[in-house]
Amino acid sequence: MSAALPAELQALFRRFGKAFNAMDVDGVLECVTPDFRWIMARGPEAPHGRIVSGRDALRAALLERDRELTGIHFSDAQVFAAGDAVIGTFRMTATRRADNAAVDLRGCDIYTVRDGLIASKDSYWKQVTEG
């Protein structure tokens, strides 16, 4: 069963979401632990996708994403407490720079929080295919 987040976590995730949506890399980094771990939805590391560890690697991954996608926007975001985890759901729209194709997907993230900062983010996306 999910529950509302305590006020301090609501504030943390509001700051994190605002920075993430605005591509404010420094703002994102202020919300995560130094050893932050992002298990990305896609990548070469089976079965995880891609694992980004630490603030420097997170900065590089966000800048890489910005080179691949333009007009990134997150909407319909909801965040819930689930035991020791925090669950976030969202919709992301963007345009792929390589072929100008529209990206429109739903996803969810499973977060852990430590010492008032986000320690990990495990991302899952809907895989939209033809047919």
PDB file of C-alpha atoms in Angstrom:
ATOM      1  CA  MET A   1       0.000   0.000   0.000  1.00  0.00           C
ATOM      2  CA  SER A   2       1.306   3.436  -0.858  1.00  0.00           C
ATOM      3  CA  ALA A   3       1.107   6.494   1.338  1.00  0.00           C
ATOM      4  CA  ALA A   4       1.714  10.212   1.115  1.00  0.00           C
ATOM      5  CA  LEU A   5       5.294  11.337   1.576  1.00  0.00           C
ATOM      6  CA  PRO A   6       6.351  13.193   4.716  1.00  0.00           C
ATOM      7  CA  ALA A   7       6.763  16.948   4.145  1.00  0.00           C
ATOM      8  CA  GLU A   8      10.589  16.846   4.032  1.00  0.00           C
ATOM      9  CA  LEU A   9      10.531  14.157   1.314  1.00  0.00           C
ATOM     10  CA  GLN A  10       7.857  16.046  -0.612  1.00  0.00           C
ATOM     11  CA  ALA A  11      10.154  19.081  -0.622  1.00  0.00           C
ATOM     12  CA  LEU A  12      13.175  16.992  -1.707  1.00  0.00           C
ATOM     13  CA  PHE A  13      11.308  15.351  -4.595  1.00  0.00           C
ATOM     14  CA  ARG A  14       9.749  18.648  -5.648  1.00  0.00           C
ATOM     15  CA  ARG A  15      13.253  20.189  -5.902  1.00  0.00           C
ATOM     16  CA  PHE A  16      14.607  17.101  -7.662  1.00  0.00           C
ATOM     17  CA  GLY A  17      11.720  16.955 -10.148  1.00  0.00           C
ATOM     18  CA  LYS A  18      11.895  20.658 -10.911  1.00  0.00           C
ATOM     19  CA  ALA A  19      15.658  20.466 -11.524  1.00  0.00           C
ATOM     20  CA  PHE A  20      15.361  17.256 -13.574  1.00  0.00           C
ATOM     21  CA  ASN A  21      12.609  18.760 -15.744  1.00  0.00           C
ATOM     22  CA  ALA A  22      14.558  22.005 -16.268  1.00  0.00           C
ATOM     23  CA  MET A  23      17.803  20.132 -17.074  1.00  0.00           C
ATOM     24  CA  ASP A  24      19.360  21.944 -14.113  1.00  0.00           C
ATOM     25  CA  VAL A  25      22.201  19.478 -13.586  1.00  0.00           C
ATOM     26  CA  ASP A  26      23.605  21.271 -10.525  1.00  0.00           C
ATOM     27  CA  GLY A  27      20.122  21.336  -8.992  1.00  0.00           C
ATOM     28  CA  VAL A  28      19.767  17.576  -9.555  1.00  0.00           C
ATOM     29  CA  LEU A  29      23.189  16.926  -8.002  1.00  0.00           C
ATOM     30  CA  GLU A  30      22.237  18.904  -4.875  1.00  0.00           C
ATOM     31  CA  CYS A  31      19.410  16.411  -4.267  1.00  0.00           C
ATOM     32  CA  VAL A  32      21.473  13.201  -4.421  1.00  0.00           C
ATOM     33  CA  THR A  33      24.081  11.515  -2.227  1.00  0.00           C
ATOM     34  CA  PRO A  34      27.739  11.565  -3.334  1.00  0.00           C
ATOM     35  CA  ASP A  35      27.496   7.813  -4.058  1.00  0.00           C
ATOM     36  CA  PHE A  36      24.129   8.106  -5.837  1.00  0.00           C
ATOM     37  CA  ARG A  37      23.293   5.161  -8.102  1.00  0.00           C
ATOM     38  CA  TRP A  38      20.998   5.420 -11.162  1.00  0.00           C
ATOM     39  CA  ILE A  39      19.952   2.139 -12.738  1.00  0.00           C
ATOM     40  CA  MET A  40      18.829   3.402 -16.116  1.00  0.00           C
ATOM     41  CA  ALA A  41      15.986   1.907 -18.161  1.00  0.00           C
ATOM     42  CA  ARG A  42      18.207   1.044 -21.108  1.00  0.00           C
ATOM     43  CA  GLY A  43      21.822   0.197 -21.702  1.00  0.00           C
ATOM     44  CA  PRO A  44      24.301  -2.646 -22.193  1.00  0.00           C
ATOM     45  CA  GLU A  45      24.536  -4.023 -18.638  1.00  0.00           C
ATOM     46  CA  ALA A  46      22.157  -7.019 -18.519  1.00  0.00           C
ATOM     47  CA  PRO A  47      19.822  -7.311 -16.747  1.00  0.00           C
ATOM     48  CA  HIS A  48      19.950  -3.755 -15.410  1.00  0.00           C
ATOM     49  CA  GLY A  49      20.342  -1.541 -18.456  1.00  0.00           C
ATOM     50  CA  ARG A  50      23.061   0.908 -17.487  1.00  0.00           C
ATOM     51  CA  ILE A  51      24.281   1.723 -13.996  1.00  0.00           C
ATOM     52  CA  VAL A  52      25.540   5.231 -13.285  1.00  0.00           C
ATOM     53  CA  SER A  53      27.353   5.627  -9.951  1.00  0.00           C
ATOM     54  CA  GLY A  54      28.351   8.879  -8.269  1.00  0.00           C
ATOM     55  CA  ARG A  55      27.657  12.535  -8.930  1.00  0.00           C
ATOM     56  CA  ASP A  56      30.275  12.947 -11.673  1.00  0.00           C
ATOM     57  CA  ALA A  57      28.850  10.001 -13.625  1.00  0.00           C
ATOM     58  CA  LEU A  58      25.330  11.342 -13.085  1.00  0.00           C
ATOM     59  CA  ARG A  59      26.368  14.730 -14.483  1.00  0.00           C
ATOM     60  CA  ALA A  60      27.872  13.010 -17.551  1.00  0.00           C
ATOM     61  CA  ALA A  61      24.749  10.859 -18.078  1.00  0.00           C
ATOM     62  CA  LEU A  62      22.427  13.868 -17.899  1.00  0.00           C
ATOM     63  CA  LEU A  63      24.551  15.825 -20.372  1.00  0.00           C
ATOM     64  CA  GLU A  64      24.633  12.777 -22.671  1.00  0.00           C
ATOM     65  CA  ARG A  65      20.837  12.521 -22.489  1.00  0.00           C
ATOM     66  CA  ASP A  66      20.600  16.194 -23.419  1.00  0.00           C
ATOM     67  CA  ARG A  67      22.740  15.514 -26.506  1.00  0.00           C
ATOM     68  CA  GLU A  68      20.371  12.675 -27.550  1.00  0.00           C
ATOM     69  CA  LEU A  69      17.034  14.346 -26.790  1.00  0.00           C
ATOM     70  CA  THR A  70      15.692  17.873 -27.071  1.00  0.00           C
ATOM     71  CA  GLY A  71      12.608  19.424 -25.510  1.00  0.00           C
ATOM     72  CA  ILE A  72      12.565  16.894 -22.674  1.00  0.00           C
ATOM     73  CA  HIS A  73       9.511  17.423 -20.501  1.00  0.00           C
ATOM     74  CA  PHE A  74       8.191  15.387 -17.586  1.00  0.00           C
ATOM     75  CA  SER A  75       4.518  15.626 -16.648  1.00  0.00           C
ATOM     76  CA  ASP A  76       1.790  13.713 -14.816  1.00  0.00           C
ATOM     77  CA  ALA A  77       4.299  13.058 -12.029  1.00  0.00           C
ATOM     78  CA  GLN A  78       3.154  11.416  -8.825  1.00  0.00           C
ATOM     79  CA  VAL A  79       5.330  10.318  -5.915  1.00  0.00           C
ATOM     80  CA  PHE A  80       4.355   7.882  -3.151  1.00  0.00           C
ATOM     81  CA  ALA A  81       5.942   6.266  -0.116  1.00  0.00           C
ATOM     82  CA  ALA A  82       6.096   2.471  -0.317  1.00  0.00           C
ATOM     83  CA  GLY A  83       7.717   1.113   2.823  1.00  0.00           C
ATOM     84  CA  ASP A  84      11.369   2.187   2.744  1.00  0.00           C
ATOM     85  CA  ALA A  85      11.141   3.098  -0.947  1.00  0.00           C
ATOM     86  CA  VAL A  86       9.673   6.046  -2.806  1.00  0.00           C
ATOM     87  CA  ILE A  87       7.841   5.330  -6.062  1.00  0.00           C
ATOM     88  CA  GLY A  88       7.508   7.983  -8.750  1.00  0.00           C
ATOM     89  CA  THR A  89       5.422   7.733 -11.923  1.00  0.00           C
ATOM     90  CA  PHE A  90       5.687  10.110 -14.872  1.00  0.00           C
ATOM     91  CA  ARG A  91       5.154  10.828 -18.541  1.00  0.00           C
ATOM     92  CA  MET A  92       8.128  11.994 -20.604  1.00  0.00           C
ATOM     93  CA  THR A  93       7.947  13.713 -23.977  1.00  0.00           C
ATOM     94  CA  ALA A  94      10.919  14.786 -26.082  1.00  0.00           C
ATOM     95  CA  THR A  95      12.317  14.754 -29.604  1.00  0.00           C
ATOM     96  CA  ARG A  96      15.232  12.532 -30.621  1.00  0.00           C
ATOM     97  CA  ARG A  97      17.943  14.713 -32.106  1.00  0.00           C
ATOM     98  CA  ALA A  98      19.221  11.984 -34.481  1.00  0.00           C
ATOM     99  CA  ASP A  99      16.025  11.637 -36.523  1.00  0.00           C
ATOM    100  CA  ASN A 100      13.653  14.292 -35.145  1.00  0.00           C
ATOM    101  CA  ALA A 101      11.279  11.524 -33.976  1.00  0.00           C
ATOM    102  CA  ALA A 102       8.825  12.250 -31.176  1.00  0.00           C
ATOM    103  CA  VAL A 103       9.287  10.396 -27.899  1.00  0.00           C
ATOM    104  CA  ASP A 104       6.231   9.958 -25.669  1.00  0.00           C
ATOM    105  CA  LEU A 105       6.334   7.385 -22.896  1.00  0.00           C
ATOM    106  CA  ARG A 106       5.253   6.584 -19.378  1.00  0.00           C
ATOM    107  CA  GLY A 107       7.583   5.311 -16.734  1.00  0.00           C
ATOM    108  CA  CYS A 108       8.247   4.831 -13.069  1.00  0.00           C
ATOM    109  CA  ASP A 109      11.225   5.146 -10.768  1.00  0.00           C
ATOM    110  CA  ILE A 110      11.933   3.360  -7.508  1.00  0.00           C
ATOM    111  CA  TYR A 111      14.001   5.554  -5.195  1.00  0.00           C
ATOM    112  CA  THR A 112      15.827   5.090  -1.921  1.00  0.00           C
ATOM    113  CA  VAL A 113      16.597   8.025   0.351  1.00  0.00           C
ATOM    114  CA  ARG A 114      19.446   8.298   2.840  1.00  0.00           C
ATOM    115  CA  ASP A 115      20.322  11.193   5.151  1.00  0.00           C
ATOM    116  CA  GLY A 116      17.756  13.466   3.496  1.00  0.00           C
ATOM    117  CA  LEU A 117      19.082  12.922  -0.054  1.00  0.00           C
ATOM    118  CA  ILE A 118      18.201  10.563  -2.888  1.00  0.00           C
ATOM    119  CA  ALA A 119      20.605   7.598  -2.802  1.00  0.00           C
ATOM    120  CA  SER A 120      19.305   5.598  -5.764  1.00  0.00           C
ATOM    121  CA  LYS A 121      16.906   5.754  -8.698  1.00  0.00           C
ATOM    122  CA  ASP A 122      15.893   2.560 -10.525  1.00  0.00           C
ATOM    123  CA  SER A 123      14.107   3.559 -13.764  1.00  0.00           C
ATOM    124  CA  TYR A 124      11.546   1.662 -15.850  1.00  0.00           C
ATOM    125  CA  TRP A 125       9.951   2.845 -19.112  1.00  0.00           C
ATOM    126  CA  LYS A 126       7.136   1.579 -21.256  1.00  0.00           C
ATOM    127  CA  GLN A 127       8.595   0.171 -24.471  1.00  0.00           C
ATOM    128  CA  VAL A 128       6.540   1.619 -27.324  1.00  0.00           C
ATOM    129  CA  THR A 129       6.748  -0.446 -30.528  1.00  0.00           C
ATOM    130  CA  GLU A 130       4.861  -0.652 -33.791  1.00  0.00           C
ATOM    131  CA  GLY A 131       2.042  -3.173 -34.109  1.00  0.00           C
TER     132      GLY A 131
END
